Amino acid sequence: EYEEKTGRAHRPLSPKQNVRKNLDFEPLSTTALILEDRPANLPAKPAEEAQKHRQQYEEMVVQAKKRELKEAQKRKKQLEERCKLEDSIGNAVLTWNNEILPNWETMCCSRKVRELWWQGIPPSVRGKVWSLAIGNELNITHELYDICLARAKEKWRSLSTGGAEVECEDAGFSAADREASLELIKLDISRTFPNLCIFQQGGPYHDTLHSILGAYTCYRPDVGYVQGMSFIAAVLILNLDTADAFIAFSNLLNKPCQMAFFRVDHGLMLTYFAAFEVFFEENLPKLFAHFKKNNLTPDIYLIDWIFTLYSKSLPLDLACRVWDVFCRDGEEFLFRTALGILKLFEDILTKMDFIHIAQFLTKLPEDLPSEEFFTSIAAIQMQSRNKKWAQILAALQKDNREMEKGSPSLKR
Amino acid sequence: MAQEGAAGGSLERHCPTYIYKVVLLGSTAVGKSSLAYRYMKNDFQESLPTVGCSFFTKILRMESATVKLEIWDTAGQEKYHSVCHLYYRGAHAALLVYDITNKETLGRAKQWLKELEKEFLHDEIVIALVGNKTDLAEEREVPTEEGEEFARSRSLLFAETSAKSNHQVKDVFMAVALQLLQREAETAPAPRRGQHVDLGASRARTGCCRV
């Protein structure tokens, strides 16, 4: 529409543009290329040469036109694909809003919904679906959020007025630690998705992110702020209102796997890694052997992936799709995703040594092909000798507990 | 990398390749990742907080040897502490980084030193104390002499750097590499130690210098 308007406005000025407007595409290079005779002050070209040049010129024009036509067709196809995608998203939004969300309890586990879920939740309903799927086991209300936030604000105030120093006298290390934690939140907020420019000082979501993280340290002082959290909170803020984001955040971190990691419970983290390795060996035996040979342990790459739920290492749109299915399938999907990544790059990884693998996996390529990526994840079987993730993990945890109970010499 | 393959054969006898693991330790936001980034890319950018560890490699062609540094850039938050010992195991060198505008971070670097001294014998690891952010001179809390004095008392290498304004970043890594090579010459007459598997290295990587 805009183009039409500007075209019309230009019409009286340039009749040529008028003609061009009728074309489907604008043959830029053909109009830029003009065959001219020699200037008058030079002797004219011989007829034969002029003929040859004309012929060459025509060939060039034909080639250029062909190329442009091809590009125009490609653009058209891309546009069509985008329209199709937008249509399918539009349809999905309707299905989610009109059919699934009103009947959540009965429908959320149906095959049809699970399949639609795998395709990715449309952004407009994503937050709602995540909230429902994560649930609110902790029964956090909006009021509780307000209380925690008020407490956090009080602390910030007392810190900035220097009241903390008095407090330090008797509270000792913990007060200093808390202060460090509040300082760190401030610091990390500016380093959270810096390229989006919305969480930084002065950005629209700066205060929201600050509030949620601050409120959480008051809600769970035993866990406090741990680096990586700012990314999780940020992704939630992008999809939910503040208080709902806080509810989802707290409940998400309360899940066993997240608790193990954010409390940096080293023993339990190792159990998760061990369970992961069971499925790694099962699914990708060759790569598994290669990693073993190079002494490449899962902590090298899994720590970052699990702590930030892939939001730091994958492009944001892909990370959100991982979150979608993580909300559907739970923690095992985080490990399935890891195996999907390893599978996708299996060929390259088997040719690398320790440091290059570590480098590659902690800084994944930015242009991950989304369809291939999800196909690769789909090909990962989360069953090992008829045992599912939860069973394997439970068995390993039991072994650990027994080992801890046993004589000290049995430890390690 | 490609150069290494090409350096094989007779050349290698004259110019051995050593692989060293260098770990960056220090409080959060003192500039560990920025130092690594400056060293690798000769550029400065706002780094994301490191979760776990990131990795870099740098190949130095020196007169007597080729040195391949494997740089492990660790997470700074204290809460990650229990995970961090995974990272410094088997290191050949450590950069203890602090922020000259924040006195507490020097204290933390000293704690790291204590920890390393528990894990390594004195001649097993080269340690450099690095005071970063000299570009913020007007906010300085730690005088140069304080860091220098401490480093001298514990025979550590010492440098003040700025990843932002590219001050002495290359130099500090180079000093570490030189000291590693020097120790190599002192401890083993035939170049063996770093070339193959270091006995102290728990992550054995056999023969990777020839890949």
XYZ file of C-alpha atoms in Angstrom:
623
model
C 0.000 0.000 0.000
C 2.756 2.326 1.012
C 4.651 1.587 -2.156
C 1.614 2.344 -4.267
C 1.244 5.674 -2.603
C 4.838 6.673 -3.069
C 4.717 5.376 -6.630
C 1.818 7.624 -7.381
C 3.515 10.584 -5.792
C 6.528 10.095 -7.992
C 4.604 9.592 -11.180
C 4.617 13.152 -12.463
C 8.310 13.435 -11.716
C 9.579 10.359 -13.441
C 7.664 8.705 -16.253
C 10.204 5.884 -16.346
C 9.260 4.757 -12.875
C 5.739 4.519 -14.127
C 6.706 1.883 -16.615
C 8.785 0.005 -14.126
C 5.933 -0.097 -11.634
C 4.116 -2.441 -13.997
C 6.809 -5.023 -13.753
C 6.686 -7.756 -11.170
C 10.244 -7.086 -10.265
C 12.651 -4.320 -10.900
C 15.535 -5.382 -13.130
C 18.138 -3.285 -11.410
C 21.312 -4.456 -13.067
C 19.825 -4.363 -16.564
C 18.967 -0.717 -16.253
C 22.277 0.061 -14.687
C 24.051 -1.398 -17.657
C 23.889 0.856 -20.710
C 25.546 0.299 -24.044
C 26.788 3.524 -25.496
C 28.665 4.526 -28.594
C 32.090 5.977 -28.309
C 32.203 9.682 -27.480
C 32.100 11.925 -30.558
C 35.679 13.070 -30.197
C 36.936 9.520 -30.778
C 36.734 7.564 -34.038
C 33.633 5.335 -34.174
C 33.921 1.594 -33.590
C 34.228 -0.540 -36.700
C 30.866 -2.109 -37.607
C 32.081 -5.585 -36.765
C 33.249 -4.601 -33.307
C 30.086 -2.642 -32.614
C 28.058 -5.688 -33.610
C 30.116 -7.895 -31.293
C 29.685 -5.512 -28.400
C 25.979 -5.306 -28.966
C 25.758 -9.053 -28.905
C 27.792 -9.270 -25.709
C 25.654 -6.595 -24.176
C 22.483 -8.423 -25.015
C 23.814 -11.622 -23.565
C 24.693 -9.862 -20.354
C 21.259 -8.363 -20.116
C 19.626 -11.723 -20.682
C 21.750 -13.309 -17.981
C 20.997 -10.522 -15.550
C 17.292 -10.769 -16.245
C 17.356 -14.488 -15.690
C 19.129 -14.047 -12.396
C 16.727 -11.402 -11.264
C 13.728 -13.457 -12.264
C 15.087 -16.328 -10.236
C 15.604 -14.117 -7.242
C 12.147 -12.653 -7.576
C 10.719 -16.155 -7.640
C 12.713 -17.059 -4.577
C 11.423 -14.010 -2.778
C 7.895 -14.868 -3.777
C 8.285 -18.385 -2.489
C 9.692 -17.122 0.795
C 6.771 -14.787 1.141
C 4.345 -17.606 0.466
C 6.063 -19.752 3.040
C 5.923 -16.986 5.554
C 2.221 -16.493 4.888
C 1.645 -20.202 5.278
C 3.559 -20.210 8.536
C 1.611 -17.200 9.767
C -1.623 -18.931 8.816
C -0.662 -22.060 10.692
C 0.344 -20.000 13.717
C -2.972 -18.186 13.472
C -4.812 -21.491 13.391
C -2.769 -22.819 16.271
C -3.589 -19.738 18.335
C -7.289 -20.394 17.767
C -6.942 -24.034 18.741
C -4.991 -23.213 21.885
C -7.304 -20.389 22.929
C -10.666 -21.907 22.070
C -10.163 -25.596 22.567
C -7.188 -26.435 24.717
C -6.838 -23.706 27.339
C -10.505 -23.751 28.459
C -10.287 -27.527 28.929
C -6.736 -27.721 30.178
C -7.051 -30.535 32.704
C -8.717 -32.954 30.348
C -6.899 -32.016 27.184
C -3.316 -31.253 28.152
C -2.232 -34.870 27.949
C -4.090 -35.862 24.816
C -2.119 -37.018 21.851
C -3.372 -34.251 19.620
C -2.375 -31.552 22.061
C 1.005 -33.109 22.684
C 1.692 -33.102 18.968
C 0.617 -29.510 18.535
C 2.751 -28.674 21.561
C 5.819 -30.187 19.965
C 5.389 -27.868 16.962
C 6.003 -24.909 19.264
C 3.476 -22.863 21.204
C 2.448 -19.621 19.463
C 4.046 -16.683 21.274
C 0.698 -15.107 22.157
C -0.385 -18.088 24.276
C 3.046 -19.291 25.287
C 3.044 -17.627 28.703
C -0.378 -19.030 29.596
C 0.606 -22.540 28.598
C 3.909 -22.373 30.466
C 2.142 -21.121 33.605
C -0.382 -23.927 33.492
C 2.223 -26.567 32.756
C 4.658 -25.401 35.431
C 1.810 -25.119 37.917
C 1.866 -23.476 41.296
C 2.647 -26.202 43.780
C 4.071 -23.571 46.112
C 0.732 -21.746 46.172
C 2.341 -18.383 45.658
C -0.155 -15.556 45.420
C 0.260 -12.109 43.928
C 0.133 -10.778 47.495
C 3.070 -12.935 48.513
C 5.001 -11.571 45.585
C 4.232 -8.028 46.708
C 5.411 -8.832 50.243
C 8.686 -10.347 49.007
C 9.249 -7.432 46.688
C 8.606 -4.922 49.478
C 11.146 -6.720 51.636
C 13.686 -6.702 48.845
C 13.162 -2.978 48.322
C 13.679 -2.351 52.004
C 16.982 -4.152 51.843
C 18.102 -2.202 48.826
C 17.258 0.992 50.630
C 19.158 0.043 53.754
C 22.107 -0.938 51.620
C 22.203 2.335 49.788
C 21.894 4.366 52.995
C 24.758 2.440 54.542
C 22.630 0.685 57.172
C 24.138 -2.591 56.072
C 27.415 -1.879 57.801
C 25.765 -1.764 61.182
C 23.952 -4.974 60.388
C 27.210 -6.595 59.351
C 28.564 -6.384 62.876
C 26.438 -9.160 64.246
C 25.228 -10.970 61.154
C 28.781 -11.294 59.868
C 29.368 -13.324 56.771
C 25.759 -13.866 55.791
C 25.068 -10.143 55.560
C 28.108 -9.602 53.400
C 27.019 -12.510 51.290
C 23.546 -11.100 50.916
C 24.932 -7.762 49.937
C 27.148 -9.421 47.366
C 24.126 -11.209 46.038
C 22.130 -7.985 45.637
C 25.127 -6.305 44.046
C 25.506 -9.221 41.718
C 21.875 -9.072 40.628
C 22.376 -5.465 39.614
C 25.473 -6.385 37.703
C 23.989 -9.364 35.943
C 20.818 -7.626 34.848
C 22.831 -5.440 32.537
C 24.488 -8.573 31.184
C 21.244 -10.435 30.482
C 20.394 -10.599 26.778
C 22.330 -7.368 26.205
C 21.560 -7.459 22.490
C 17.823 -7.193 23.149
C 18.458 -3.881 24.930
C 15.366 -4.190 27.129
C 16.779 -5.403 30.432
C 19.565 -2.877 30.653
C 19.456 0.264 32.775
C 16.747 2.470 31.312
C 15.244 -0.393 29.306
C 11.542 -1.260 29.710
C 12.082 -4.511 31.631
C 15.064 -3.509 33.743
C 13.043 -2.914 36.895
C 10.880 -5.982 36.367
C 13.893 -8.264 36.174
C 15.437 -6.557 39.169
C 12.211 -6.967 41.160
C 11.714 -10.634 40.379
C 15.269 -11.615 41.234
C 15.265 -9.473 44.368
C 11.910 -10.865 45.500
C 13.197 -14.385 44.951
C 16.221 -13.881 47.197
C 13.772 -12.796 49.916
C 11.421 -15.661 49.202
C 14.213 -18.238 49.182
C 17.195 -16.841 51.102
C 18.482 -20.405 51.371
C 18.941 -20.518 47.607
C 19.605 -16.842 46.966
C 20.678 -15.526 43.615
C 22.758 -17.811 41.453
C 24.178 -16.747 38.113
C 22.076 -18.142 35.320
C 18.830 -17.223 37.089
C 18.680 -13.829 35.414
C 18.317 -15.530 32.040
C 15.471 -17.749 33.214
C 13.636 -14.828 34.770
C 14.180 -12.764 31.627
C 12.658 -15.411 29.362
C 9.636 -15.625 31.659
C 9.257 -11.848 31.725
C 9.170 -11.840 27.936
C 6.125 -14.095 28.081
C 4.268 -13.312 31.325
C 3.165 -10.437 33.558
C 5.460 -9.656 36.459
C 3.690 -11.453 39.310
C 2.900 -14.465 37.123
C 6.487 -14.542 35.952
C 7.573 -14.629 39.601
C 5.176 -17.484 40.352
C 6.410 -19.461 37.351
C 10.030 -18.635 38.218
C 9.767 -19.827 41.824
C 7.909 -22.988 40.908
C 10.267 -23.754 38.060
C 13.316 -23.415 40.288
C 11.616 -25.598 42.866
C 11.652 -28.600 40.537
C 14.079 -31.284 41.688
C 16.563 -30.885 38.852
C 16.653 -27.091 39.092
C 16.947 -27.225 42.887
C 19.879 -29.613 42.619
C 21.673 -27.276 40.240
C 20.848 -23.910 41.768
C 21.824 -25.115 45.194
C 24.991 -26.366 43.502
C 24.479 -29.727 45.177
C 27.509 -31.271 43.599
C 26.690 -34.883 44.460
C 23.224 -34.649 43.016
C 24.486 -32.867 39.925
C 26.869 -35.741 39.345
C 23.945 -38.151 39.612
C 22.134 -36.209 36.903
C 25.253 -36.306 34.747
C 25.552 -40.043 35.304
C 21.941 -40.577 34.245
C 22.581 -38.427 31.203
C 25.565 -40.573 30.291
C 23.428 -43.727 30.373
C 21.253 -42.264 27.628
C 24.230 -40.757 25.850
C 25.836 -44.167 25.493
C 22.564 -45.745 24.462
C 21.797 -43.176 21.769
C 25.205 -42.172 20.454
C 27.638 -44.967 21.352
C 30.348 -43.821 18.952
C 30.399 -40.258 20.113
C 30.143 -41.403 23.709
C 33.300 -43.482 23.270
C 35.035 -40.535 21.628
C 34.137 -38.271 24.539
C 35.321 -40.900 27.023
C 38.586 -41.247 25.188
C 39.096 -37.506 25.376
C 38.052 -37.334 29.009
C 35.282 -34.971 28.126
C 32.836 -35.135 31.005
C 29.257 -33.847 30.716
C 29.747 -31.084 33.277
C 31.812 -29.229 30.678
C 28.757 -28.471 28.562
C 25.728 -29.433 30.649
C 26.289 -26.932 33.459
C 25.640 -23.930 31.256
C 22.785 -25.582 29.360
C 20.924 -26.760 32.452
C 21.504 -23.654 34.572
C 20.128 -21.321 31.932
C 17.699 -23.802 30.369
C 19.445 -23.198 27.048
C 18.404 -19.552 26.957
C 22.016 -18.383 26.845
C 23.387 -20.950 24.436
C 20.596 -21.277 21.865
C 18.999 -18.533 19.772
C 16.058 -17.213 21.792
C 13.330 -18.540 19.497
C 14.805 -22.039 19.628
C 15.310 -21.802 23.365
C 11.630 -20.939 23.770
C 10.671 -24.000 21.753
C 12.890 -26.102 23.997
C 11.127 -24.553 26.983
C 7.774 -25.440 25.405
C 8.556 -29.128 25.371
C 10.424 -28.915 28.674
C 7.150 -27.688 30.182
C 5.409 -30.664 28.564
C 7.925 -33.420 29.341
C 9.811 -32.157 32.381
C 13.514 -32.347 33.203
C 14.234 -35.320 30.967
C 13.653 -33.097 27.970
C 16.566 -30.891 29.001
C 18.843 -33.897 28.740
C 17.156 -35.094 25.575
C 17.824 -31.691 24.055
C 21.486 -31.993 25.011
C 21.642 -35.340 23.238
C 19.842 -33.815 20.264
C 22.552 -31.178 20.010
C 25.276 -33.811 20.255
C 23.552 -35.895 17.602
C 23.121 -32.936 15.278
C 26.850 -32.245 15.379
C 28.038 -35.819 15.824
C 30.110 -35.861 12.643
C 32.026 -32.708 13.445
C 32.458 -33.578 17.096
C 33.988 -36.993 16.423
C 36.776 -35.248 14.524
C 37.621 -32.831 17.339
C 39.873 -33.125 20.367
C 39.010 -32.218 23.929
C 39.493 -28.487 23.851
C 37.780 -27.997 20.511
C 34.757 -29.994 21.575
C 34.581 -27.994 24.786
C 34.879 -24.771 22.838
C 32.280 -25.824 20.294
C 29.683 -26.987 22.799
C 30.004 -23.973 25.071
C 29.565 -21.675 22.108
C 27.144 -23.277 19.691
C 26.835 -21.941 16.136
C 24.421 -19.039 15.958
C 22.578 -20.258 12.896
C 21.247 -23.568 14.192
C 18.718 -24.895 11.689
C 15.566 -25.195 13.791
C 13.847 -28.010 11.883
C 16.944 -30.193 11.755
C 17.539 -29.444 15.398
C 14.123 -30.689 16.470
C 14.312 -33.681 14.152
C 17.554 -34.541 15.837
C 16.005 -34.254 19.299
C 13.039 -36.342 18.182
C 15.406 -39.124 17.159
C 16.739 -39.439 20.704
C 15.192 -42.326 22.630
C 14.739 -41.658 26.304
C 14.610 -45.323 27.163
C 17.480 -47.505 28.134
C 16.866 -51.229 28.422
C 13.197 -50.587 28.991
C 13.948 -48.100 31.702
C 12.845 -44.530 31.543
C 14.736 -41.431 32.631
C 13.061 -41.224 36.042
C 13.811 -44.873 36.791
C 17.456 -44.605 35.831
C 17.855 -41.440 37.859
C 16.107 -42.939 40.892
C 18.310 -46.040 40.730
C 21.475 -43.940 40.590
C 20.286 -41.785 43.476
C 19.592 -44.892 45.521
C 23.085 -46.216 44.788
C 24.516 -42.913 45.908
C 22.605 -42.903 49.151
C 23.660 -46.428 49.916
C 27.234 -45.587 49.194
C 27.061 -42.626 51.525
C 25.565 -44.795 54.243
C 28.216 -47.461 53.752
C 31.645 -47.454 55.302
C 33.797 -44.416 54.581
C 36.183 -46.548 52.585
C 33.405 -47.264 50.104
C 32.921 -43.626 49.333
C 34.108 -42.481 45.903
C 44.766 -26.836 14.257
C 46.099 -26.891 10.757
C 49.459 -25.330 11.521
C 50.261 -28.089 13.898
C 49.902 -30.800 11.319
C 52.170 -28.870 9.011
C 54.721 -28.468 11.753
C 55.198 -32.221 12.018
C 58.146 -34.280 10.831
C 61.692 -33.073 11.194
C 60.659 -29.588 12.224
C 59.057 -30.891 15.342
C 62.299 -32.167 16.706
C 63.724 -28.687 16.758
C 60.534 -27.013 17.768
C 58.487 -29.141 20.131
C 54.843 -28.421 20.812
C 53.673 -28.012 24.359
C 50.090 -27.961 25.433
C 49.260 -26.147 28.620
C 46.039 -25.767 30.467
C 45.605 -22.254 31.833
C 42.707 -21.562 34.142
C 41.271 -18.124 34.893
C 40.015 -17.795 38.466
C 38.602 -14.870 40.400
C 35.474 -13.144 41.668
C 32.544 -12.456 39.448
C 32.813 -9.485 37.085
C 36.527 -8.845 37.595
C 36.987 -9.332 33.868
C 38.092 -12.926 33.370
C 36.073 -13.421 30.204
C 37.001 -9.984 28.950
C 40.695 -10.749 29.375
C 40.265 -13.989 27.469
C 38.257 -12.237 24.778
C 40.787 -9.455 24.443
C 43.586 -11.979 24.205
C 41.809 -14.102 21.603
C 40.112 -11.498 19.451
C 41.963 -8.350 20.423
C 38.632 -6.734 21.056
C 36.472 -5.710 23.967
C 32.806 -6.363 24.433
C 30.415 -6.645 27.321
C 30.625 -10.328 28.298
C 27.696 -12.399 29.476
C 28.091 -13.874 32.947
C 29.922 -17.160 32.596
C 27.951 -20.148 33.802
C 30.216 -23.126 34.266
C 33.206 -22.596 32.055
C 34.127 -21.373 28.589
C 37.117 -22.364 26.560
C 39.639 -20.754 24.273
C 42.797 -21.898 22.563
C 45.767 -19.850 21.514
C 48.845 -21.021 19.680
C 52.082 -19.184 20.345
C 55.050 -19.703 18.092
C 58.111 -19.020 20.152
C 61.733 -19.373 19.222
C 62.305 -22.655 20.964
C 58.859 -24.181 20.913
C 55.275 -23.963 19.880
C 52.990 -23.408 22.823
C 49.334 -24.159 22.700
C 47.408 -22.578 25.530
C 44.085 -24.100 26.444
C 42.362 -21.371 28.378
C 39.616 -22.318 30.817
C 37.548 -19.316 31.735
C 35.564 -20.196 34.860
C 32.411 -18.841 36.492
C 33.184 -16.294 39.165
C 30.247 -16.521 41.523
C 31.194 -18.010 44.842
C 28.179 -20.278 44.767
C 29.754 -22.128 41.876
C 32.742 -22.828 44.045
C 32.063 -26.499 44.568
C 31.956 -27.021 40.821
C 35.094 -25.018 40.173
C 37.582 -27.564 41.408
C 36.463 -29.641 38.424
C 37.997 -26.949 36.309
C 41.375 -26.301 37.827
C 42.295 -29.954 38.178
C 45.337 -30.683 36.094
C 46.013 -27.057 35.224
C 49.547 -26.019 34.319
C 48.969 -22.367 35.040
C 46.417 -20.175 36.743
C 45.634 -16.502 36.400
C 44.165 -15.189 39.647
C 42.268 -12.157 38.482
C 41.044 -9.332 40.707
C 39.543 -5.942 40.061
C 41.745 -3.021 41.146
C 38.609 -0.982 41.914
C 37.305 -3.557 44.382
C 39.444 -4.578 47.301
C 37.335 -7.615 48.173
C 38.229 -9.230 44.897
C 41.896 -9.297 45.855
C 40.934 -11.127 49.032
C 39.083 -13.625 46.932
C 42.115 -14.085 44.692
C 44.163 -14.847 47.799
C 41.607 -17.476 48.782
C 41.961 -19.039 45.373
C 45.690 -19.146 45.921
C 45.225 -21.002 49.192
C 43.067 -23.505 47.426
C 45.548 -24.002 44.620
C 48.339 -24.483 47.137
C 46.352 -27.323 48.640
C 45.935 -28.992 45.273
C 49.338 -28.360 43.684
C 52.959 -28.458 44.735
C 54.778 -25.188 44.275
C 56.586 -26.191 41.104
C 53.582 -27.925 39.586
C 51.760 -24.798 38.570
C 52.604 -21.322 37.341
C 50.460 -18.715 39.003
C 50.009 -15.102 37.984
C 48.216 -12.486 40.015
C 46.421 -10.121 37.665
C 44.881 -6.803 38.695
C 42.463 -5.893 35.936
C 40.622 -2.657 34.999
C 43.498 -0.175 35.071
C 41.358 1.950 32.753
C 39.281 2.804 35.851
C 42.246 4.459 37.547
C 40.155 7.066 39.375
C 38.159 4.314 41.111
C 41.210 2.355 42.195
C 40.982 0.737 45.641
C 44.010 -1.534 45.473
C 47.359 0.226 45.063
C 49.695 -1.385 42.559
C 52.266 -1.968 45.297
C 49.835 -4.006 47.357
C 49.266 -6.551 44.607
C 52.889 -6.492 43.603
C 54.113 -6.993 47.156
C 51.774 -9.895 47.747
C 52.781 -11.514 44.475
C 56.452 -11.147 45.319
C 56.007 -12.647 48.786
C 54.430 -15.746 47.259
C 56.635 -15.777 44.150
C 53.755 -15.277 41.737
C 53.925 -13.470 38.446
C 52.235 -10.110 38.651
C 50.661 -7.702 36.209
C 48.069 -4.995 36.115
C 45.980 -5.110 32.985
C 43.060 -3.550 31.236
C 41.032 -5.753 28.958
C 39.110 -2.682 27.914
C 42.019 -0.496 26.836
C 44.228 -3.452 25.911
C 46.901 -2.865 28.502
C 49.372 -5.691 29.136
C 46.911 -8.443 28.312
C 49.107 -10.178 25.783
C 52.097 -9.642 28.032
C 50.645 -11.469 30.981
C 49.788 -14.554 28.948
C 53.198 -14.392 27.324
C 54.919 -14.185 30.707
C 53.004 -17.260 31.814
C 53.981 -19.137 28.656
C 57.631 -18.204 29.071
C 57.688 -19.320 32.656
C 56.061 -22.607 31.691
C 58.740 -23.159 29.075
C 61.451 -22.243 31.492
C 60.206 -24.778 33.995
C 60.066 -27.283 31.198
C 63.752 -26.722 30.527
C 64.636 -26.929 34.211
C 62.671 -30.005 35.150
C 63.161 -32.190 32.105
C 66.305 -32.179 29.982
C 64.509 -33.938 27.150
C 61.310 -32.140 26.173
C 58.742 -34.560 27.435
C 56.553 -33.162 30.088
C 53.900 -31.032 28.534
C 54.308 -32.633 25.190
C 52.691 -35.860 26.206
C 50.506 -36.432 29.163
C 51.353 -34.495 32.216
C 51.346 -36.760 35.208
C 49.543 -34.093 37.152
C 46.838 -33.786 34.543
C 43.752 -35.699 35.421
C 42.285 -35.085 32.006
C 44.800 -37.102 30.067
C 44.888 -36.145 26.442
C 47.322 -38.459 24.802
C 49.218 -37.308 21.785
C 46.797 -34.537 20.948
C 49.674 -32.247 20.056
C 50.179 -34.261 16.925
C 46.625 -34.204 15.678
